[in-house]
Amino acid sequence: MDTLKITMEDMRAVDFCAAGVEAFFNREGLDYALFLKEGISAEELLNTGSVFARKVVNVKIKTIENKEEQ
């Protein structure tokens, strides 16, 4: 299975603003600049244990599943 990548587009799809995402990345010790360039694996994001992370990953998975059903 391919690695599921989360991007800023995914963050915005769940109404997370750039400033909030940046603050989250800083708080968790994640590389925000690299995230903007390449995205972040869902696994790495989920490893933070954050509800914020679970929300965006769950929405991304549901979006993919909905596209596959069409």
PDB file of C-alpha atoms in Angstrom:
ATOM      1  CA  MET A   1       0.000   0.000   0.000  1.00  0.00           C
ATOM      2  CA  ASP A   2       1.209   3.484  -0.810  1.00  0.00           C
ATOM      3  CA  THR A   3       1.965   5.864   2.012  1.00  0.00           C
ATOM      4  CA  LEU A   4      -0.978   8.147   2.656  1.00  0.00           C
ATOM      5  CA  LYS A   5       0.213  11.756   2.400  1.00  0.00           C
ATOM      6  CA  ILE A   6      -1.498  14.669   4.072  1.00  0.00           C
ATOM      7  CA  THR A   7      -1.068  18.102   2.478  1.00  0.00           C
ATOM      8  CA  MET A   8      -2.097  21.645   3.312  1.00  0.00           C
ATOM      9  CA  GLU A   9      -5.008  21.139   0.916  1.00  0.00           C
ATOM     10  CA  ASP A  10      -6.206  18.316   3.182  1.00  0.00           C
ATOM     11  CA  MET A  11      -5.814  20.541   6.237  1.00  0.00           C
ATOM     12  CA  ARG A  12      -7.877  23.266   4.613  1.00  0.00           C
ATOM     13  CA  ALA A  13     -10.548  20.734   3.618  1.00  0.00           C
ATOM     14  CA  VAL A  14     -11.290  20.345   7.339  1.00  0.00           C
ATOM     15  CA  ASP A  15     -11.120  24.109   7.956  1.00  0.00           C
ATOM     16  CA  PHE A  16      -7.688  24.190   9.602  1.00  0.00           C
ATOM     17  CA  CYS A  17      -5.985  27.536   8.958  1.00  0.00           C
ATOM     18  CA  ALA A  18      -2.325  27.881   8.011  1.00  0.00           C
ATOM     19  CA  ALA A  19      -1.435  29.643  11.268  1.00  0.00           C
ATOM     20  CA  GLY A  20      -3.023  26.882  13.331  1.00  0.00           C
ATOM     21  CA  VAL A  21      -1.326  24.150  11.315  1.00  0.00           C
ATOM     22  CA  GLU A  22       2.027  25.894  11.673  1.00  0.00           C
ATOM     23  CA  ALA A  23       1.536  26.251  15.440  1.00  0.00           C
ATOM     24  CA  PHE A  24       0.646  22.550  15.677  1.00  0.00           C
ATOM     25  CA  PHE A  25       3.759  21.534  13.716  1.00  0.00           C
ATOM     26  CA  ASN A  26       5.964  23.730  15.897  1.00  0.00           C
ATOM     27  CA  ARG A  27       4.414  22.359  19.089  1.00  0.00           C
ATOM     28  CA  GLU A  28       4.918  18.765  17.901  1.00  0.00           C
ATOM     29  CA  GLY A  29       8.466  19.358  16.632  1.00  0.00           C
ATOM     30  CA  LEU A  30       7.499  18.657  13.014  1.00  0.00           C
ATOM     31  CA  ASP A  31       9.034  20.415  10.002  1.00  0.00           C
ATOM     32  CA  TYR A  32       6.385  22.826   8.730  1.00  0.00           C
ATOM     33  CA  ALA A  33       8.420  24.039   5.724  1.00  0.00           C
ATOM     34  CA  LEU A  34       8.989  20.448   4.577  1.00  0.00           C
ATOM     35  CA  PHE A  35       5.292  19.713   5.075  1.00  0.00           C
ATOM     36  CA  LEU A  36       4.380  22.603   2.774  1.00  0.00           C
ATOM     37  CA  LYS A  37       6.719  21.238   0.086  1.00  0.00           C
ATOM     38  CA  GLU A  38       6.092  17.499   0.374  1.00  0.00           C
ATOM     39  CA  GLY A  39       3.186  16.841   2.708  1.00  0.00           C
ATOM     40  CA  ILE A  40       3.505  14.500   5.684  1.00  0.00           C
ATOM     41  CA  SER A  41       2.726  10.817   6.023  1.00  0.00           C
ATOM     42  CA  ALA A  42      -0.512  10.047   7.818  1.00  0.00           C
ATOM     43  CA  GLU A  43       1.448   7.694  10.066  1.00  0.00           C
ATOM     44  CA  GLU A  44       3.833  10.432  11.213  1.00  0.00           C
ATOM     45  CA  LEU A  45       0.942  12.789  11.810  1.00  0.00           C
ATOM     46  CA  LEU A  46      -1.022  10.166  13.764  1.00  0.00           C
ATOM     47  CA  ASN A  47       2.038   9.395  15.880  1.00  0.00           C
ATOM     48  CA  THR A  48       1.495  12.781  17.544  1.00  0.00           C
ATOM     49  CA  GLY A  49      -1.590  11.301  19.213  1.00  0.00           C
ATOM     50  CA  SER A  50      -3.540  14.434  18.374  1.00  0.00           C
ATOM     51  CA  VAL A  51      -7.280  14.568  17.733  1.00  0.00           C
ATOM     52  CA  PHE A  52      -6.359  17.224  15.147  1.00  0.00           C
ATOM     53  CA  ALA A  53      -4.274  14.615  13.290  1.00  0.00           C
ATOM     54  CA  ARG A  54      -6.958  11.927  13.486  1.00  0.00           C
ATOM     55  CA  LYS A  55      -9.567  14.296  12.078  1.00  0.00           C
ATOM     56  CA  VAL A  56      -7.622  15.234   8.960  1.00  0.00           C
ATOM     57  CA  VAL A  57      -6.462  11.653   8.304  1.00  0.00           C
ATOM     58  CA  ASN A  58      -9.987  10.250   8.705  1.00  0.00           C
ATOM     59  CA  VAL A  59     -11.415  12.819   6.299  1.00  0.00           C
ATOM     60  CA  LYS A  60      -8.656  12.071   3.753  1.00  0.00           C
ATOM     61  CA  ILE A  61      -9.396   8.326   3.962  1.00  0.00           C
ATOM     62  CA  LYS A  62     -13.140   8.908   3.518  1.00  0.00           C
ATOM     63  CA  THR A  63     -12.469  11.184   0.536  1.00  0.00           C
ATOM     64  CA  ILE A  64     -10.354   8.483  -1.112  1.00  0.00           C
ATOM     65  CA  GLU A  65     -12.969   5.802  -0.392  1.00  0.00           C
ATOM     66  CA  ASN A  66     -15.714   7.976  -1.872  1.00  0.00           C
ATOM     67  CA  LYS A  67     -13.687   8.516  -5.052  1.00  0.00           C
ATOM     68  CA  GLU A  68     -13.069   4.768  -5.373  1.00  0.00           C
ATOM     69  CA  GLU A  69     -16.801   4.041  -5.068  1.00  0.00           C
ATOM     70  CA  GLN A  70     -17.654   6.311  -8.002  1.00  0.00           C
TER      71      GLN A  70
END
